[in-house]
PDB file of C-alpha atoms and ligand atoms in Angstrom:
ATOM      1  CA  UNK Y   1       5.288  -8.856   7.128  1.00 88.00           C
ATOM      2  CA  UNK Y   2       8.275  -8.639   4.809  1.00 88.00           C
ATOM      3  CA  UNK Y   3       7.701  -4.635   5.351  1.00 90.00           C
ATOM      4  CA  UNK Y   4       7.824  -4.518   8.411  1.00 90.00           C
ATOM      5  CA  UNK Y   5      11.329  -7.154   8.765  1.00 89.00           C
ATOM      6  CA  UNK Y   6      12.861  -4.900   6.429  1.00 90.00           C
ATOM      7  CA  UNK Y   7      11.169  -1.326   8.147  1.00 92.00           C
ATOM      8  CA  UNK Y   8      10.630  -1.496  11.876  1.00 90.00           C
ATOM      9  CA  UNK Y   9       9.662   2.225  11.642  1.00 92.00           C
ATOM     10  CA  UNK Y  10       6.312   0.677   9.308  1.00 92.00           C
ATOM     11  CA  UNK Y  11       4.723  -1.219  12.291  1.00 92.00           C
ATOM     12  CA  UNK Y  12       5.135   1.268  14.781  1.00 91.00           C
ATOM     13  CA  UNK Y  13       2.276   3.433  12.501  1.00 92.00           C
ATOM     14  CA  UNK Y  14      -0.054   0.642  13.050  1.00 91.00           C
ATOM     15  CA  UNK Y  15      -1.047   1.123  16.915  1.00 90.00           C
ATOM     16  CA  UNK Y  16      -2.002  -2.570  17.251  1.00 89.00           C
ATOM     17  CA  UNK Y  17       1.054  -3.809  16.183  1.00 89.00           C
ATOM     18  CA  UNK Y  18       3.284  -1.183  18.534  1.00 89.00           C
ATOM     19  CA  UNK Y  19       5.705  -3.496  20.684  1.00 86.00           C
ATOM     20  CA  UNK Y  20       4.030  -6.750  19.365  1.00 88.00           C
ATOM     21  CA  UNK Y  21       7.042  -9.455  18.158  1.00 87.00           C
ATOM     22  CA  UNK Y  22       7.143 -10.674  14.115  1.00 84.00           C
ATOM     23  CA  UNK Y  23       4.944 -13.815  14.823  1.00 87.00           C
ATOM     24  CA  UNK Y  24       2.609 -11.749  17.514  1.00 89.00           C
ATOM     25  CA  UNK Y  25       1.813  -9.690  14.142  1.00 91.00           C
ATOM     26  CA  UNK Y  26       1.438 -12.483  11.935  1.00 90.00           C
ATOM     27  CA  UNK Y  27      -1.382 -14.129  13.354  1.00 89.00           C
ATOM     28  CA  UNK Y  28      -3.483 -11.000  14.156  1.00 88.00           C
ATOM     29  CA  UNK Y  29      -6.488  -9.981  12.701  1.00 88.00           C
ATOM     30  CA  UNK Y  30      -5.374  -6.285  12.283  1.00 86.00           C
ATOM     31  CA  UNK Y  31      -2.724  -7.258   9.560  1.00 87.00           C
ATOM     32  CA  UNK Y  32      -5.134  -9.841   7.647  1.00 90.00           C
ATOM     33  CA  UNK Y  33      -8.167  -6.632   7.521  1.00 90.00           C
ATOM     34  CA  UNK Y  34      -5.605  -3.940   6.304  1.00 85.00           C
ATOM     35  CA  UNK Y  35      -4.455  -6.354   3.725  1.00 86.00           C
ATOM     36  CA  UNK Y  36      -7.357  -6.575   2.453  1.00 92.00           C
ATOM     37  CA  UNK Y  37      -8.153  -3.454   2.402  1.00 93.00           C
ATOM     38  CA  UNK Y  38      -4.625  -2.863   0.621  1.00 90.00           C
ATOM     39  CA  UNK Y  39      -5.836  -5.260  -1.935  1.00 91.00           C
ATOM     40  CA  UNK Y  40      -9.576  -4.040  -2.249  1.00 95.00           C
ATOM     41  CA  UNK Y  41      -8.167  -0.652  -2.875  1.00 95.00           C
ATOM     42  CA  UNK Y  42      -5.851  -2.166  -5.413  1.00 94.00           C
ATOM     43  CA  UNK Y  43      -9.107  -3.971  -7.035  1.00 95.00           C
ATOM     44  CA  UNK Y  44     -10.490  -0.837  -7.140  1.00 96.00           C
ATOM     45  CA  UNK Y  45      -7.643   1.152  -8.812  1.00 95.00           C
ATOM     46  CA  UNK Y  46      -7.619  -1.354 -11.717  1.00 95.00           C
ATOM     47  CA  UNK Y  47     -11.665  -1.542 -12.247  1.00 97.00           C
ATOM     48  CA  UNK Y  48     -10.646   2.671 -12.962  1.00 97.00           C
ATOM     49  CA  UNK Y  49      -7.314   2.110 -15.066  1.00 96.00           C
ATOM     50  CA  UNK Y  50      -9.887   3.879 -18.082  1.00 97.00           C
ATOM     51  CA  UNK Y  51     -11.141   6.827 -15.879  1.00 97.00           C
ATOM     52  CA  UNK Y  52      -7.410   8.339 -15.637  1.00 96.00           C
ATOM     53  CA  UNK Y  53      -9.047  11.466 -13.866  1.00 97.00           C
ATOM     54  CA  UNK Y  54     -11.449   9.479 -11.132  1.00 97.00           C
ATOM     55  CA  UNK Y  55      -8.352   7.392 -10.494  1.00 97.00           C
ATOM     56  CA  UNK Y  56      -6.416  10.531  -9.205  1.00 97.00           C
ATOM     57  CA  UNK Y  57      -8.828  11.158  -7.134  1.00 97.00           C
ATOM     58  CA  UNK Y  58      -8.808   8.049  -5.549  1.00 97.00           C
ATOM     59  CA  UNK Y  59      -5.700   7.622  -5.121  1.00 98.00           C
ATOM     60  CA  UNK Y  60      -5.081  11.681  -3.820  1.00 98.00           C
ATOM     61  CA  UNK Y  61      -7.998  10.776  -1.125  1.00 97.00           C
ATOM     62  CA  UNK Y  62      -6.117   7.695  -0.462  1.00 97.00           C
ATOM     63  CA  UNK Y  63      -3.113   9.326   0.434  1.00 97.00           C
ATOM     64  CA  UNK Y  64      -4.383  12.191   2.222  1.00 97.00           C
ATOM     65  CA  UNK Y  65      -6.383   9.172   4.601  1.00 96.00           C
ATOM     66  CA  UNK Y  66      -2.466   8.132   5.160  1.00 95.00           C
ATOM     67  CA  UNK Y  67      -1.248  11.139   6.751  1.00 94.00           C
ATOM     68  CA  UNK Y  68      -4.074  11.270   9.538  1.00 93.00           C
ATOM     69  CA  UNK Y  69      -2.636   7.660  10.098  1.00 93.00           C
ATOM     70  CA  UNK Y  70       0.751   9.139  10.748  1.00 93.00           C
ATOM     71  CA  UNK Y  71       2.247   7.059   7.762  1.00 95.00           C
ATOM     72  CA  UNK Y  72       5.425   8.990   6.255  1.00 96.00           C
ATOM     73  CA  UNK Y  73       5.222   9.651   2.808  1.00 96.00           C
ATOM     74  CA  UNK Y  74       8.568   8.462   2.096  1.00 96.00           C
ATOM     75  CA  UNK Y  75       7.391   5.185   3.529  1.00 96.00           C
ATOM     76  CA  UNK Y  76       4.402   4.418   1.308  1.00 95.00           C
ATOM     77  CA  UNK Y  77       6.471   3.298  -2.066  1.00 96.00           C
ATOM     78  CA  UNK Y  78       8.457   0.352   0.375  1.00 95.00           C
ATOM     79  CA  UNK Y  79       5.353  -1.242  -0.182  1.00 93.00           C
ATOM     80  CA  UNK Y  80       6.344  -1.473  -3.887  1.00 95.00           C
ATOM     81  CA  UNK Y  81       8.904  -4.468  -3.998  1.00 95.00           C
ATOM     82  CA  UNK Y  82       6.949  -6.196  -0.842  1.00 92.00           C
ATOM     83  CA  UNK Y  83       3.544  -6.546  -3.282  1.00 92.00           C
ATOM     84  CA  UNK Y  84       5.482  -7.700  -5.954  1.00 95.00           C
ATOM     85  CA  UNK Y  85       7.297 -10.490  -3.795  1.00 93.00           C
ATOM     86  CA  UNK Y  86       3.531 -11.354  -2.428  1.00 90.00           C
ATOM     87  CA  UNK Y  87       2.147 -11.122  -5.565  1.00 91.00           C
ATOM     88  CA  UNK Y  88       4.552 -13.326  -7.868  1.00 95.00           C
ATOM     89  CA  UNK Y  89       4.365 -16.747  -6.572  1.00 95.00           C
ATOM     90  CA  UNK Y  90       0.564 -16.717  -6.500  1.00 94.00           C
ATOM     91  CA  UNK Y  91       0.556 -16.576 -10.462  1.00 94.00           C
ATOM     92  CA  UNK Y  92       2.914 -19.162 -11.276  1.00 94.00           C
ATOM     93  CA  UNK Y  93       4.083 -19.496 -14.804  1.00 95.00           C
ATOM     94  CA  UNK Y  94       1.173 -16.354 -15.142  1.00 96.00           C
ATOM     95  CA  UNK Y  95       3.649 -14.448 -13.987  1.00 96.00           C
ATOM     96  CA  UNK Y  96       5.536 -13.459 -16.739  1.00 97.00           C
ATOM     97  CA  UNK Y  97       8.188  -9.966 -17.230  1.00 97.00           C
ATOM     98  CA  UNK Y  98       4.732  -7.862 -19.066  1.00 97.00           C
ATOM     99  CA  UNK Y  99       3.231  -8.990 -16.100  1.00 96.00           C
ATOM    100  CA  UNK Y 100       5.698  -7.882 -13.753  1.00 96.00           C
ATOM    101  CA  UNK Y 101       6.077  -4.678 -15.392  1.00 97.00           C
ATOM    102  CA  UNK Y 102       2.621  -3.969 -15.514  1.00 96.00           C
ATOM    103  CA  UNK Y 103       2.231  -4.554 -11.666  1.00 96.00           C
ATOM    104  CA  UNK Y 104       5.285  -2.062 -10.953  1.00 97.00           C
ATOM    105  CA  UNK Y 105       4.063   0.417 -13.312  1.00 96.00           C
ATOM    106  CA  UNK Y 106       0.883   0.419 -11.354  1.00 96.00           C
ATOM    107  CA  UNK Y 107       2.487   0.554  -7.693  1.00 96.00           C
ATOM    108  CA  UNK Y 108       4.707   2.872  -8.555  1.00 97.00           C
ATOM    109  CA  UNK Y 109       2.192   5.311  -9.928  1.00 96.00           C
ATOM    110  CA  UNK Y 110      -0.174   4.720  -7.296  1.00 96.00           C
ATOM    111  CA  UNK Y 111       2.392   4.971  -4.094  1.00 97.00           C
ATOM    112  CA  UNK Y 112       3.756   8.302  -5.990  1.00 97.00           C
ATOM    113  CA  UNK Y 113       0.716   9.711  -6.471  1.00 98.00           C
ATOM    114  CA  UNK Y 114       0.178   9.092  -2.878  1.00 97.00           C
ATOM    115  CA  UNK Y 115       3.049  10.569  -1.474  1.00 97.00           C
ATOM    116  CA  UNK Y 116       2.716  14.139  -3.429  1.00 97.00           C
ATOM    117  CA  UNK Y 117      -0.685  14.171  -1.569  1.00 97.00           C
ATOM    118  CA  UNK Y 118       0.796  13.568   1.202  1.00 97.00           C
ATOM    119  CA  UNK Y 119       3.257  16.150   0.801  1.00 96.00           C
ATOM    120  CA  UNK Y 120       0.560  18.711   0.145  1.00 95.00           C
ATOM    121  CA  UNK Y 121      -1.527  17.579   2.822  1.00 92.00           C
ATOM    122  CA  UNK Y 122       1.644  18.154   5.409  1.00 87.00           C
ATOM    123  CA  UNK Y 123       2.058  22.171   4.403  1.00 84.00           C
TER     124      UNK Y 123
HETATM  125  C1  HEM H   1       0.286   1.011  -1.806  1.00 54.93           C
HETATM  126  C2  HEM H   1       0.328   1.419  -0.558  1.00 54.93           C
HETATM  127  C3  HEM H   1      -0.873   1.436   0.349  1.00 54.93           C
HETATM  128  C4  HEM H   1      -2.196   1.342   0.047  1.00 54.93           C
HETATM  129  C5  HEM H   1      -2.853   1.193  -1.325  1.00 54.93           C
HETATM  130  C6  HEM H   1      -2.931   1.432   1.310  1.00 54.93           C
HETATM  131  C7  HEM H   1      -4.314   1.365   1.425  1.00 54.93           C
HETATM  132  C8  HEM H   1      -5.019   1.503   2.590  1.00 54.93           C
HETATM  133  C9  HEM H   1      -6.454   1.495   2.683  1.00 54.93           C
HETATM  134  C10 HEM H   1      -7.417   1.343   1.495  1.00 54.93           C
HETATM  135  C11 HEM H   1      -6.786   1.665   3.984  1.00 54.93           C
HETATM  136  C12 HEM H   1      -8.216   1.684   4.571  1.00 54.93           C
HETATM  137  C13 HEM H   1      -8.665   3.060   4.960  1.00 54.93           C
HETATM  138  C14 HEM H   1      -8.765   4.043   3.802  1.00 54.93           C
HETATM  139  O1  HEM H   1      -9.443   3.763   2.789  1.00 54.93           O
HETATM  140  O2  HEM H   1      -8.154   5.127   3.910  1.00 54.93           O
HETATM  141  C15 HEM H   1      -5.532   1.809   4.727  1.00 54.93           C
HETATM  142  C16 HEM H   1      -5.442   2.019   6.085  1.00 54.93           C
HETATM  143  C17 HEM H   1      -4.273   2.220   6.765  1.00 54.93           C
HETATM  144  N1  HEM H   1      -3.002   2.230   6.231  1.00 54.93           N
HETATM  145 FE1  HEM H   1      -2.517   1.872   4.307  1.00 54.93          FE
HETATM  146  N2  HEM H   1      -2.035   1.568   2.347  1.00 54.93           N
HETATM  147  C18 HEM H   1      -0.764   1.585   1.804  1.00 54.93           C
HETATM  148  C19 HEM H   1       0.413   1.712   2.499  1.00 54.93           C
HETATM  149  C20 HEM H   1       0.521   1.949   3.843  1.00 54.93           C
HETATM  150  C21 HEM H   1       1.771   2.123   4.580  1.00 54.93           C
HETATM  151  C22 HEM H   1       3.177   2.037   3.969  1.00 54.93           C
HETATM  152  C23 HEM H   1       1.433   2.343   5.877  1.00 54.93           C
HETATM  153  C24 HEM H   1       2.327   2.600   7.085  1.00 54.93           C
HETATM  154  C25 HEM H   1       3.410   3.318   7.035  1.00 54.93           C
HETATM  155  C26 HEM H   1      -0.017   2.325   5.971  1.00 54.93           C
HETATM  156  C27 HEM H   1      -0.739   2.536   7.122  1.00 54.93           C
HETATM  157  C28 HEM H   1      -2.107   2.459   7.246  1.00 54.93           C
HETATM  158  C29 HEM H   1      -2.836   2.606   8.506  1.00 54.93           C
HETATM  159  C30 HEM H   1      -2.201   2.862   9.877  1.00 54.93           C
HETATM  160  C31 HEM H   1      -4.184   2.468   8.211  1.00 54.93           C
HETATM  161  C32 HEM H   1      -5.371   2.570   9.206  1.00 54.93           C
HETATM  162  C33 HEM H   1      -5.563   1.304   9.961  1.00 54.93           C
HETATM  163  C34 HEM H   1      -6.119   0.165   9.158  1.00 54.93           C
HETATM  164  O3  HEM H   1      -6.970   0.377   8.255  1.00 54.93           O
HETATM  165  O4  HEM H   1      -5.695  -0.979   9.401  1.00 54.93           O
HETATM  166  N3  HEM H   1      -0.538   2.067   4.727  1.00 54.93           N
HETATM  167  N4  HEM H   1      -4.477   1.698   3.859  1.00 54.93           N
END
């Protein structure tokens, strides 16, 4: 939700959410299945932190799914500071700056991993 306050231009990729107001969006059942998707792909990426070269792959596939969704790829790394604001207060005092850093290191390699295959995808 905080994406799309910040990032208008997000919703309008997700068809069911085109014209629909902030608390329309909130309550939907659309947002609540592609967050956990979001989050099962996340699960997912961790469970292959070891496999460095499956992980690629994932992640490539992942991002190549994104352009047939008519994402941007400059938009997929403004979901970086969103999961980390969503994230934080769920771990309380678990949440600590190794923590933090280990989340962003993640995101950030994940969402720019994503938008080079988008990139290549788009030539
Ligand atoms: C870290 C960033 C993101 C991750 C990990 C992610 C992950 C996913 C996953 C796993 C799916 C399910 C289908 C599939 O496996 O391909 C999906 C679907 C989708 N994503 Fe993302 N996504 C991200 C960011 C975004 C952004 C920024 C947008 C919009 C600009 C977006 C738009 C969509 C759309 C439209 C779908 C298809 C509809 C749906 O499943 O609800 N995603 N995403």
């Amino acid at each position: 939700m905080g994406l799309f306050e910040t990032h208008p231009d997000v919703q309008e990729v997700f068809a069911p959410f085109r014209g629909l107001q902030v608390e329309q969006v909130k309550h939907s059942k659309e947002l609540r299945s592609h967050a956990l998707r979001v989050m099962g792909f996340v699960e997912k990426a961790v469970r292959r932190l070891d496999q460095p070269d499956k992980l690629e792959r994932l992640i490539r596939e992942c991002g190549r799914n994104h352009c047939h969704y008519g994402a941007h790829p400059h938009q997929v790394q403004l979901v970086v500071p969103q999961f980390l604001q969503a994230v934080q207060p769920t771990l309380g005092d678990e949440w600590t700056g190794d923590v933090e850093s280990a989340w962003s290191t993640l995101l950030h390699n994940v969402t720019y991993i994503m938008r080079e295959a988008m990139l290549e995808e788009e030539k």
